[in-house]
Short mmCIF file of C-alpha atoms and ligand atoms in Angstrom, two decimals:
data_model
loop_
_atom_site.label_atom_id
_atom_site.label_comp_id
_atom_site.label_asym_id
_atom_site.label_seq_id
_atom_site.Cartn_x
_atom_site.Cartn_y
_atom_site.Cartn_z
CA MET A 3 -15.92 6.34 18.22
CA VAL A 4 -16.12 3.91 15.32
CA LEU A 5 -13.31 1.43 14.83
CA ILE A 6 -12.48 1.05 11.15
CA ASP A 7 -12.06 -2.69 10.80
CA GLY A 8 -9.55 -3.10 7.99
CA LYS A 9 -9.23 -6.82 8.58
CA LYS A 10 -12.95 -7.43 8.07
CA LEU A 11 -13.20 -5.09 5.09
CA ALA A 12 -10.17 -6.72 3.45
CA LYS A 13 -11.75 -10.14 3.94
CA THR A 14 -14.92 -9.02 2.13
CA ILE A 15 -12.84 -7.55 -0.70
CA ARG A 16 -10.83 -10.78 -1.04
CA SER A 17 -13.97 -12.87 -1.12
CA ASN A 18 -15.46 -10.69 -3.90
CA LEU A 19 -12.17 -10.94 -5.79
CA LYS A 20 -12.31 -14.72 -5.52
CA LYS A 21 -15.65 -14.65 -7.33
CA ASP A 22 -14.10 -12.44 -10.03
CA VAL A 23 -11.17 -14.82 -10.42
CA ASP A 24 -13.49 -17.86 -10.61
CA GLU A 25 -15.35 -16.07 -13.40
CA LEU A 26 -12.12 -15.24 -15.24
CA LYS A 27 -11.01 -18.86 -15.02
CA LYS A 28 -14.27 -19.99 -16.63
CA ASN A 29 -13.18 -17.83 -19.56
CA GLY A 30 -9.74 -19.40 -19.66
CA ILE A 31 -7.98 -16.50 -17.91
CA HIS A 32 -5.75 -17.54 -15.00
CA PRO A 33 -4.40 -14.44 -13.18
CA LYS A 34 -0.75 -14.90 -12.28
CA PHE A 35 1.48 -12.82 -10.05
CA ALA A 36 5.28 -12.80 -9.80
CA VAL A 37 7.21 -11.52 -6.79
CA ILE A 38 10.92 -10.76 -6.78
CA LEU A 39 12.61 -10.89 -3.39
CA VAL A 40 16.27 -9.92 -3.07
CA GLY A 41 18.20 -11.08 0.00
CA ASP A 42 16.72 -12.29 3.28
CA ASP A 43 15.34 -9.29 5.10
CA PRO A 44 13.03 -10.89 7.72
CA ALA A 45 10.27 -8.24 7.44
CA SER A 46 10.25 -8.57 3.63
CA LYS A 47 9.91 -12.33 3.95
CA ILE A 48 6.81 -11.89 6.13
CA TYR A 49 5.27 -9.39 3.67
CA VAL A 50 5.92 -11.75 0.77
CA ARG A 51 4.44 -14.71 2.67
CA ASN A 52 1.26 -12.72 3.39
CA LYS A 53 0.93 -11.84 -0.30
CA ASN A 54 1.36 -15.50 -1.23
CA ARG A 55 -1.39 -16.50 1.23
CA ALA A 56 -3.80 -13.91 -0.17
CA CYS A 57 -3.15 -15.19 -3.70
CA GLU A 58 -3.83 -18.76 -2.59
CA GLU A 59 -7.11 -17.71 -0.98
CA ILE A 60 -8.31 -15.87 -4.08
CA GLY A 61 -7.02 -18.37 -6.62
CA ILE A 62 -4.31 -16.20 -8.16
CA GLU A 63 -1.30 -18.18 -9.36
CA TYR A 64 1.85 -17.12 -7.54
CA GLU A 65 5.53 -17.33 -8.49
CA GLU A 66 8.40 -16.23 -6.29
CA TYR A 67 11.86 -15.32 -7.56
CA LEU A 68 14.45 -15.32 -4.79
CA LEU A 69 17.68 -13.51 -5.63
CA LYS A 70 20.83 -13.49 -3.51
CA ASP A 71 21.66 -10.14 -1.87
CA ASP A 72 24.81 -9.80 -4.02
CA VAL A 73 22.83 -10.09 -7.27
CA SER A 74 23.94 -7.55 -9.89
CA MET A 75 21.70 -4.82 -11.29
CA GLU A 76 22.04 -6.44 -14.73
CA GLU A 77 20.76 -9.77 -13.41
CA LEU A 78 17.84 -8.10 -11.65
CA LEU A 79 16.90 -6.13 -14.78
CA SER A 80 17.18 -9.19 -16.96
CA LEU A 81 14.77 -11.09 -14.66
CA ILE A 82 12.33 -8.14 -14.85
CA ASP A 83 12.64 -8.20 -18.66
CA LYS A 84 11.88 -11.92 -18.70
CA LEU A 85 8.78 -11.46 -16.52
CA ASN A 86 7.66 -8.47 -18.62
CA GLU A 87 7.79 -10.65 -21.73
CA ASP A 88 6.06 -13.66 -20.15
CA LYS A 89 2.45 -13.39 -21.36
CA THR A 90 1.19 -15.72 -18.60
CA ILE A 91 2.26 -13.25 -15.90
CA ASN A 92 -0.14 -10.35 -15.24
CA GLY A 93 1.45 -8.60 -12.28
CA ILE A 94 5.03 -8.10 -11.09
CA LEU A 95 6.13 -6.87 -7.68
CA LEU A 96 9.66 -6.09 -6.58
CA GLN A 97 9.77 -6.29 -2.79
CA SER A 98 11.55 -3.34 -1.17
CA PRO A 99 13.92 -2.51 0.38
CA LEU A 100 16.70 -3.62 -1.95
CA PRO A 101 20.37 -3.99 -0.96
CA LYS A 102 22.17 -0.63 -1.25
CA HIS A 103 24.14 -1.48 -4.42
CA LEU A 104 20.89 -1.86 -6.41
CA ASP A 105 19.06 1.13 -7.91
CA ILE A 106 15.43 0.63 -6.90
CA ASN A 107 14.12 3.48 -9.06
CA LYS A 108 15.75 2.01 -12.15
CA ALA A 109 14.23 -1.38 -11.30
CA PHE A 110 10.71 0.02 -10.73
CA LYS A 111 10.97 1.88 -14.03
CA ARG A 112 11.89 -1.34 -15.83
CA ILE A 113 8.70 -3.15 -14.75
CA ASN A 114 6.18 -2.82 -17.58
CA TYR A 115 3.67 -0.26 -16.33
CA LYS A 116 0.82 -2.54 -17.44
CA LYS A 117 2.08 -5.19 -14.99
CA ASP A 118 3.13 -2.71 -12.28
CA VAL A 119 0.52 -3.75 -9.71
CA ASP A 120 2.39 -1.88 -6.94
CA GLY A 121 1.98 1.42 -8.83
CA PHE A 122 5.63 2.48 -8.49
CA ASN A 123 6.58 2.79 -12.18
CA PRO A 124 6.91 6.52 -13.01
CA ILE A 125 4.24 6.10 -15.71
CA ASN A 126 1.67 5.03 -13.10
CA VAL A 127 2.89 7.72 -10.68
CA GLY A 128 2.44 10.33 -13.44
CA LYS A 129 -0.96 9.01 -14.49
CA LEU A 130 -2.13 9.19 -10.87
CA ALA A 131 -1.01 12.83 -10.70
CA LEU A 132 -2.88 13.56 -13.93
CA GLY A 133 -6.04 11.83 -12.69
CA GLN A 134 -5.82 9.09 -15.34
CA ASP A 135 -6.71 5.43 -14.91
CA CYS A 136 -3.64 3.61 -13.54
CA PHE A 137 -2.40 1.23 -10.89
CA VAL A 138 -2.55 3.18 -7.63
CA SER A 139 -0.01 2.11 -5.04
CA CYS A 140 -1.69 -0.25 -2.64
CA THR A 141 -1.46 1.49 0.74
CA PRO A 142 -2.93 4.87 -0.34
CA TYR A 143 -5.52 2.98 -2.38
CA GLY A 144 -6.43 1.00 0.75
CA VAL A 145 -6.77 4.19 2.80
CA ILE A 146 -9.27 5.63 0.32
CA LYS A 147 -11.22 2.34 0.16
CA MET A 148 -11.57 2.38 3.95
CA LEU A 149 -12.83 5.97 4.01
CA ASP A 150 -15.33 5.15 1.27
CA ALA A 151 -16.47 1.91 2.89
CA TYR A 152 -17.32 3.77 6.10
CA ASN A 153 -18.98 6.63 4.17
CA ILE A 154 -16.55 9.13 5.63
CA PRO A 155 -16.88 12.35 3.63
CA ILE A 156 -13.69 13.53 1.91
CA GLU A 157 -14.93 16.30 -0.37
CA GLY A 158 -14.33 19.75 1.12
CA LYS A 159 -12.65 18.25 4.19
CA LYS A 160 -9.27 19.21 5.59
CA ALA A 161 -6.96 16.21 5.30
CA VAL A 162 -3.49 16.14 6.83
CA ILE A 163 -0.93 13.50 5.88
CA ILE A 164 2.14 13.10 8.08
CA GLY A 165 4.85 11.52 5.93
CA ARG A 166 5.86 12.16 2.31
CA SER A 167 7.39 8.88 1.17
CA ASN A 168 7.07 7.83 -2.46
CA ILE A 169 5.10 4.73 -1.48
CA VAL A 170 2.56 6.21 0.93
CA GLY A 171 2.50 9.97 1.59
CA LYS A 172 3.02 11.31 -1.94
CA PRO A 173 0.53 9.09 -3.80
CA LEU A 174 -1.99 9.67 -1.01
CA ILE A 175 -1.84 13.42 -1.75
CA GLN A 176 -3.18 12.72 -5.24
CA CYS A 177 -5.79 10.24 -4.02
CA LEU A 178 -7.24 12.69 -1.48
CA LEU A 179 -6.96 15.63 -3.84
CA SER A 180 -8.85 13.77 -6.56
CA LYS A 181 -11.65 13.31 -3.99
CA ASN A 182 -11.67 17.10 -3.44
CA ALA A 183 -10.09 17.21 0.00
CA THR A 184 -7.92 20.15 0.98
CA VAL A 185 -4.63 18.39 1.58
CA THR A 186 -1.74 19.42 3.82
CA VAL A 187 1.43 17.33 4.02
CA CYS A 188 3.72 17.31 7.05
CA HIS A 189 7.22 15.85 7.28
CA SER A 190 10.24 15.89 9.52
CA LYS A 191 10.98 19.56 8.80
CA THR A 192 7.41 20.75 9.48
CA LYS A 193 7.11 23.12 12.43
CA ASP A 194 4.28 22.96 15.00
CA ILE A 195 2.66 19.86 13.57
CA GLU A 196 0.04 19.79 16.33
CA ASN A 197 -1.36 23.13 15.17
CA ILE A 198 -1.86 21.66 11.72
CA THR A 199 -3.31 18.30 12.78
CA LYS A 200 -5.63 19.92 15.35
CA ASP A 201 -7.51 21.61 12.56
CA ALA A 202 -7.90 18.48 10.39
CA ASP A 203 -11.03 16.44 9.67
CA ILE A 204 -8.88 13.53 8.51
CA VAL A 205 -5.35 12.75 9.73
CA VAL A 206 -3.26 10.02 8.10
CA THR A 207 -0.01 9.11 9.83
CA ALA A 208 2.65 7.38 7.70
CA MET A 209 5.87 8.04 9.56
CA GLY A 210 7.17 4.97 11.37
CA LYS A 211 7.23 6.80 14.74
CA PRO A 212 5.51 4.79 17.49
CA LYS A 213 2.56 6.56 19.15
CA PHE A 214 3.57 9.97 17.73
CA LEU A 215 0.04 11.34 17.33
CA LYS A 216 -1.43 12.20 20.75
CA ALA A 217 -4.97 13.17 21.76
CA ASN A 218 -4.03 16.86 22.18
CA MET A 219 -3.02 16.94 18.49
CA VAL A 220 -6.43 15.99 17.09
CA LYS A 221 -9.84 17.58 16.74
CA GLU A 222 -12.86 16.06 18.50
CA GLY A 223 -14.59 13.68 16.08
CA ALA A 224 -11.74 13.58 13.53
CA THR A 225 -11.02 10.53 11.39
CA ILE A 226 -7.62 9.00 12.16
CA ILE A 227 -5.95 6.58 9.75
CA ASP A 228 -2.77 4.98 11.04
CA VAL A 229 -0.49 3.58 8.34
CA GLY A 230 2.52 3.17 10.64
CA ILE A 231 3.74 -0.26 11.67
CA ASN A 232 6.29 -0.22 14.47
CA ARG A 233 7.61 -3.07 16.58
CA MET A 234 7.90 -2.22 20.24
CA ASP A 235 10.49 -3.60 22.69
CA ASN A 236 7.97 -6.18 23.95
CA GLY A 237 7.64 -7.53 20.38
CA LYS A 238 4.12 -6.18 19.86
CA LEU A 239 3.16 -3.99 16.91
CA CYS A 240 1.91 -0.44 17.27
CA GLY A 241 1.10 2.39 14.92
CA ASP A 242 2.12 6.04 14.73
CA VAL A 243 -0.99 6.91 16.74
CA ASP A 244 -1.28 6.71 20.51
CA PHE A 245 -4.41 4.60 20.07
CA GLU A 246 -5.58 4.39 23.71
CA ASN A 247 -5.84 8.15 24.08
CA VAL A 248 -6.64 9.29 20.56
CA SER A 249 -9.49 6.77 20.21
CA GLU A 250 -11.37 8.58 22.99
CA LYS A 251 -11.43 11.75 20.94
CA ALA A 252 -11.63 10.42 17.37
CA GLY A 253 -14.83 9.92 15.39
CA TYR A 254 -13.30 7.07 13.37
CA ILE A 255 -9.96 5.37 13.89
CA THR A 256 -7.99 2.42 12.47
CA PRO A 257 -6.23 -0.06 14.74
CA VAL A 258 -2.69 -1.43 14.30
CA PRO A 259 -2.59 -4.29 13.54
CA GLY A 260 -5.85 -4.97 11.70
CA GLY A 261 -6.26 -1.60 9.99
CA VAL A 262 -4.40 -0.40 6.91
CA GLY A 263 -2.09 -3.47 6.71
CA PRO A 264 -4.67 -6.02 5.50
CA MET A 265 -6.17 -3.40 3.16
CA THR A 266 -2.79 -2.91 1.46
CA ILE A 267 -2.68 -6.60 0.52
CA ALA A 268 -6.34 -6.62 -0.55
CA MET A 269 -5.63 -3.68 -2.88
CA LEU A 270 -2.64 -5.51 -4.33
CA MET A 271 -4.94 -8.44 -5.11
CA GLU A 272 -7.43 -6.03 -6.70
CA ASN A 273 -4.67 -4.57 -8.87
CA ILE A 274 -3.59 -8.05 -10.02
CA VAL A 275 -7.14 -8.95 -11.02
CA LYS A 276 -7.45 -5.59 -12.81
CA ALA A 277 -4.17 -6.29 -14.67
CA ALA A 278 -5.39 -9.74 -15.73
CA LYS A 279 -8.64 -8.25 -17.05
CA MET A 280 -6.87 -5.42 -18.89
CA GLN A 281 -4.34 -7.72 -20.52
CA ASN A 282 -7.05 -10.11 -21.70
CA LYS A 283 -9.57 -7.56 -22.92
P1 NAP B 23 9.53 6.49 5.24
O1 NAP B 23 9.89 6.33 3.80
O2 NAP B 23 10.55 6.27 6.28
O3 NAP B 23 8.90 7.95 5.42
C1 NAP B 23 8.56 8.44 6.67
C2 NAP B 23 8.01 9.82 6.52
O4 NAP B 23 7.68 10.31 7.82
C3 NAP B 23 9.00 10.81 5.91
O5 NAP B 23 8.36 11.63 4.98
C4 NAP B 23 9.49 11.62 7.11
O6 NAP B 23 9.83 12.97 6.81
C5 NAP B 23 8.26 11.59 8.00
N1 NAP B 23 8.63 11.76 9.40
C6 NAP B 23 9.50 11.01 10.12
N2 NAP B 23 9.60 11.50 11.38
C7 NAP B 23 8.78 12.56 11.43
C8 NAP B 23 8.44 13.48 12.47
N3 NAP B 23 8.96 13.38 13.69
N4 NAP B 23 7.56 14.45 12.20
C9 NAP B 23 7.00 14.54 10.96
N5 NAP B 23 7.27 13.71 9.95
C10 NAP B 23 8.16 12.72 10.19
O7 NAP B 23 8.33 5.54 5.63
P2 NAP B 23 7.16 4.83 4.76
O8 NAP B 23 7.77 3.80 3.90
O9 NAP B 23 6.24 5.85 4.17
O10 NAP B 23 6.40 4.10 5.95
C11 NAP B 23 5.85 4.83 7.03
C12 NAP B 23 5.29 3.86 8.05
O11 NAP B 23 4.22 3.16 7.44
C13 NAP B 23 6.25 2.78 8.53
O12 NAP B 23 5.94 2.47 9.87
C14 NAP B 23 5.93 1.61 7.64
O13 NAP B 23 6.25 0.37 8.27
C15 NAP B 23 4.46 1.76 7.49
N6 NAP B 23 3.88 1.19 6.28
C16 NAP B 23 2.75 0.47 6.44
C17 NAP B 23 2.12 -0.07 5.34
C18 NAP B 23 0.86 -0.83 5.54
O14 NAP B 23 0.48 -1.59 4.70
N7 NAP B 23 0.17 -0.62 6.66
C19 NAP B 23 2.65 0.13 4.06
C20 NAP B 23 3.79 0.91 3.92
C21 NAP B 23 4.40 1.44 5.04
P3 NAP B 23 11.05 13.36 5.82
O15 NAP B 23 10.55 13.09 4.44
O16 NAP B 23 11.27 14.79 6.09
O17 NAP B 23 12.19 12.47 6.22
#
């Protein structure tokens, strides 16, 4: 079994991006990223802090906009408009989840697709489906980067994704399809999931169900990518895969933590640098 070390891979990607950013700065281009955080969801605060740290490491300028959880939709949209118009800002990210009274889809749509480094604007979602150059949402992008970095073949392989969220499962369908995998998607209404996963060369779990995928559900030698992040009663993190058992059967497997998580942030950084380059062509 080979452990796919997302932490190490992400570190290499960040260090290459730092070189890119240093080069851009020599040409007077200073990549800048703006994050909007609404309310004080503790998990969101951690995610935002990690993004800030990655920006600091790479040399990307970082601005945070903290909005109270009773902010109106109009106020949120007007902040997005302001950031869209600000030529010094290359990438904008709206941290989810949002308080219930705010329409997240309307907000994502308002972010200029050229600054939409999270890849959630419908224009980027559509471009991804059409196989056009776009900002790919960071977690699926990170999954593909990991498979490529470990030379895991995708073309002609049977890939099964468990989870169909707009941020992970759905964009990952397009990413795997564009690499010529045969893709099956499972969700909460899928019957006999184990019979589907057992046949797969690649299984990606993105469910939020601790240790759901067991050894009897996977094929010997399969590649297992665990997107799930779950906090257990003892405070520790675990994925959607029962790592101890599945790792004995898998050919390649990602750990949690240290797998997809760091890659998601590295891909966000890559998208910001790409945005800065595109906007300063
Ligand atoms: P989500 O929006 O809650 O979607 C979960 C998906 O899993 C849904 O499609 C759901 O099916 C499916 N599902 C739930 N229970 C199932 C079951 N018993 N059998 C089959 N399918 C089931 O979650 P998400 O935002 O995609 O996140 C998924 C997990 O990934 C979470 O643990 C999250 O924390 C983690 N995550 C990690 C990263 C990272 O960087 N590593 C990034 C994003 C998310 P239905 O559609 O039928 O409800």
